[in-house]
Each structure stands twice: as structure tokens, then as C-alpha cells.
mmCIF file of C-alpha atoms in Angstrom:
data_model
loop_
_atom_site.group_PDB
_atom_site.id
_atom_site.type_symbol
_atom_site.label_atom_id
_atom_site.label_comp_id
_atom_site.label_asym_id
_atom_site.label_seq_id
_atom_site.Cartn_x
_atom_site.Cartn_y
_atom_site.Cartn_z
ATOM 1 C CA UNK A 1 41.588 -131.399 52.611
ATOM 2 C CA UNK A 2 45.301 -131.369 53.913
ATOM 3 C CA UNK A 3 45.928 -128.328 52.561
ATOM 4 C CA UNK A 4 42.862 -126.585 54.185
ATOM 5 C CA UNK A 5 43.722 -128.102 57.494
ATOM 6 C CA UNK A 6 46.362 -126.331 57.471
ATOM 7 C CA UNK A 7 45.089 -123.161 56.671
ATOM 8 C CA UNK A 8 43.220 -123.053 59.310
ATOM 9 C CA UNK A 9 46.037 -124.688 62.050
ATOM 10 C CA UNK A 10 48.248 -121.806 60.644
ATOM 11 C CA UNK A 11 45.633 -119.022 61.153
ATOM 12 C CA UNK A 12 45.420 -120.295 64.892
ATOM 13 C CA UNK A 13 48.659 -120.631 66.180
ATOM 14 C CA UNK A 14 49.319 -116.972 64.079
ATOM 15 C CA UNK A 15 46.219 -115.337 66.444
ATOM 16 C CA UNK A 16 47.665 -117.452 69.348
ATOM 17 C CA UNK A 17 51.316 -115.963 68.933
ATOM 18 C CA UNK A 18 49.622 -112.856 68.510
ATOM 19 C CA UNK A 19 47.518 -112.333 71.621
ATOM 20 C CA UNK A 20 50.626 -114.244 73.411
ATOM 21 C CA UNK A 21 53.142 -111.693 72.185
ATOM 22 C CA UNK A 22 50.584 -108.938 72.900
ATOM 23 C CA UNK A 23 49.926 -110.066 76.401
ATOM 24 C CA UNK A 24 53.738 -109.760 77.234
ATOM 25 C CA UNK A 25 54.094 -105.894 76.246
ATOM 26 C CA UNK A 26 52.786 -103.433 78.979
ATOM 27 C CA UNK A 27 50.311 -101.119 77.961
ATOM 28 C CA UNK A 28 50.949 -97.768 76.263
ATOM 29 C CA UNK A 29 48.288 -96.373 78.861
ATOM 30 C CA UNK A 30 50.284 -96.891 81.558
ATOM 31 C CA UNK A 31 53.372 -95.535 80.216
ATOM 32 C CA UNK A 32 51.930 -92.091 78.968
ATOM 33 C CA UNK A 33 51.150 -91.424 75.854
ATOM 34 C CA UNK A 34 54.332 -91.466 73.773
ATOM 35 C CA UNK A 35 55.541 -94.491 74.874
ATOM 36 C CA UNK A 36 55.061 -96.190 71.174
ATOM 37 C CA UNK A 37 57.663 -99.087 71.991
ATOM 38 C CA UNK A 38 55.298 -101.267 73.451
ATOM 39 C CA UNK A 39 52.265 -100.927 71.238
ATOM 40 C CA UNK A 40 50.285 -103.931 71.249
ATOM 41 C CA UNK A 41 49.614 -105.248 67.861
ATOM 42 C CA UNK A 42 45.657 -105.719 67.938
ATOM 43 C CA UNK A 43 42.852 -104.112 70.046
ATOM 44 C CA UNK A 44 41.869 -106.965 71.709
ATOM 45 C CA UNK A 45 38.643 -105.076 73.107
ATOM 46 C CA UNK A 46 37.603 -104.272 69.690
ATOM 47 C CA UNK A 47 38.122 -107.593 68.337
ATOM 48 C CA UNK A 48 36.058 -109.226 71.184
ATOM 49 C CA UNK A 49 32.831 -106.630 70.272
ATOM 50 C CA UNK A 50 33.430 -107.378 66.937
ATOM 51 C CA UNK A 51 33.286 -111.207 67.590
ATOM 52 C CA UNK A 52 30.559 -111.097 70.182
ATOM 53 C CA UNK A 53 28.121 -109.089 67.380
ATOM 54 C CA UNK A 54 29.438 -112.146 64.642
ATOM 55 C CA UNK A 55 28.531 -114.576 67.383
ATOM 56 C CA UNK A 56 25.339 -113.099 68.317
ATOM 57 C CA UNK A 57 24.182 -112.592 64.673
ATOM 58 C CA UNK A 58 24.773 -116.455 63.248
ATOM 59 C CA UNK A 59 23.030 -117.361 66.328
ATOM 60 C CA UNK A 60 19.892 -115.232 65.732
ATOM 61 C CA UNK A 61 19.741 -116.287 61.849
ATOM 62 C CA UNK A 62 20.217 -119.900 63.083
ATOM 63 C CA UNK A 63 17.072 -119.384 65.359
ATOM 64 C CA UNK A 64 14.794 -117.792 62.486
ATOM 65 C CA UNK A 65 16.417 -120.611 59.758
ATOM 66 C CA UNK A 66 15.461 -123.604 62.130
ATOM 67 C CA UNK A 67 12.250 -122.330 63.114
ATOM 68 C CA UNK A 68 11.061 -121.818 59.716
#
């Protein structure tokens, strides 16, 4: 149990220094488009649609399991 605990603490504070790191770098956008030094790491607006669909499918199976 301790050891999955701490999976899961490690996964969070790894997407937490993530998005923390990410949200210090400016945006390539605004820099033009070969400024490659400040990449962020993920595409936060990708991983939010991609999370919103997960969400939005468990809660639609959840509906049709319980009613059943």
C-alpha cells in the first residue's frame, strides 16, 4: 500500500513541477517562431481536451452502469 502511495504522490508533484516549470517559460508564440529556448514541455491545451473527453466518458458509462 506504501509503495503505491507513493506512486501516485510522485506522479503528482512530477505533473505539478511540470506545469510549474512550464508556466515560468514565455511562450514560443510570442517570440516568433524560432525561438526554441523556451519551449514548454507539454501542451497544456491538448492535455486539458484530452482530460475533459476522459472525464466526460467515465461519467457517461457511470450514468448507463448505475441506471441499469
Amino acid at each position: 500500500m506504501r509503495m503505491f502511495l507513493g506512486m501516485i504522490l510522485g506522479a503528482l508533484l512530477l505533473a505539478c513541477g511540470v506545469y510549474v516549470y512550464d508556466s515560468m517559460q514565455t511562450s514560443s508564440v510570442a517570440n516568433g517562431g524560432v525561438a526554441t529556448t523556451n519551449r514548454t514541455i507539454v501542451n497544456w491545451d491538448v492535455a486539458k481536451a484530452d482530460w475533459d473527453a476522459l472525464r466526460d466518458r467515465a461519467h457517461k458509462d457511470w450514468v448507463r452502469i448505475s441506471s441499469k
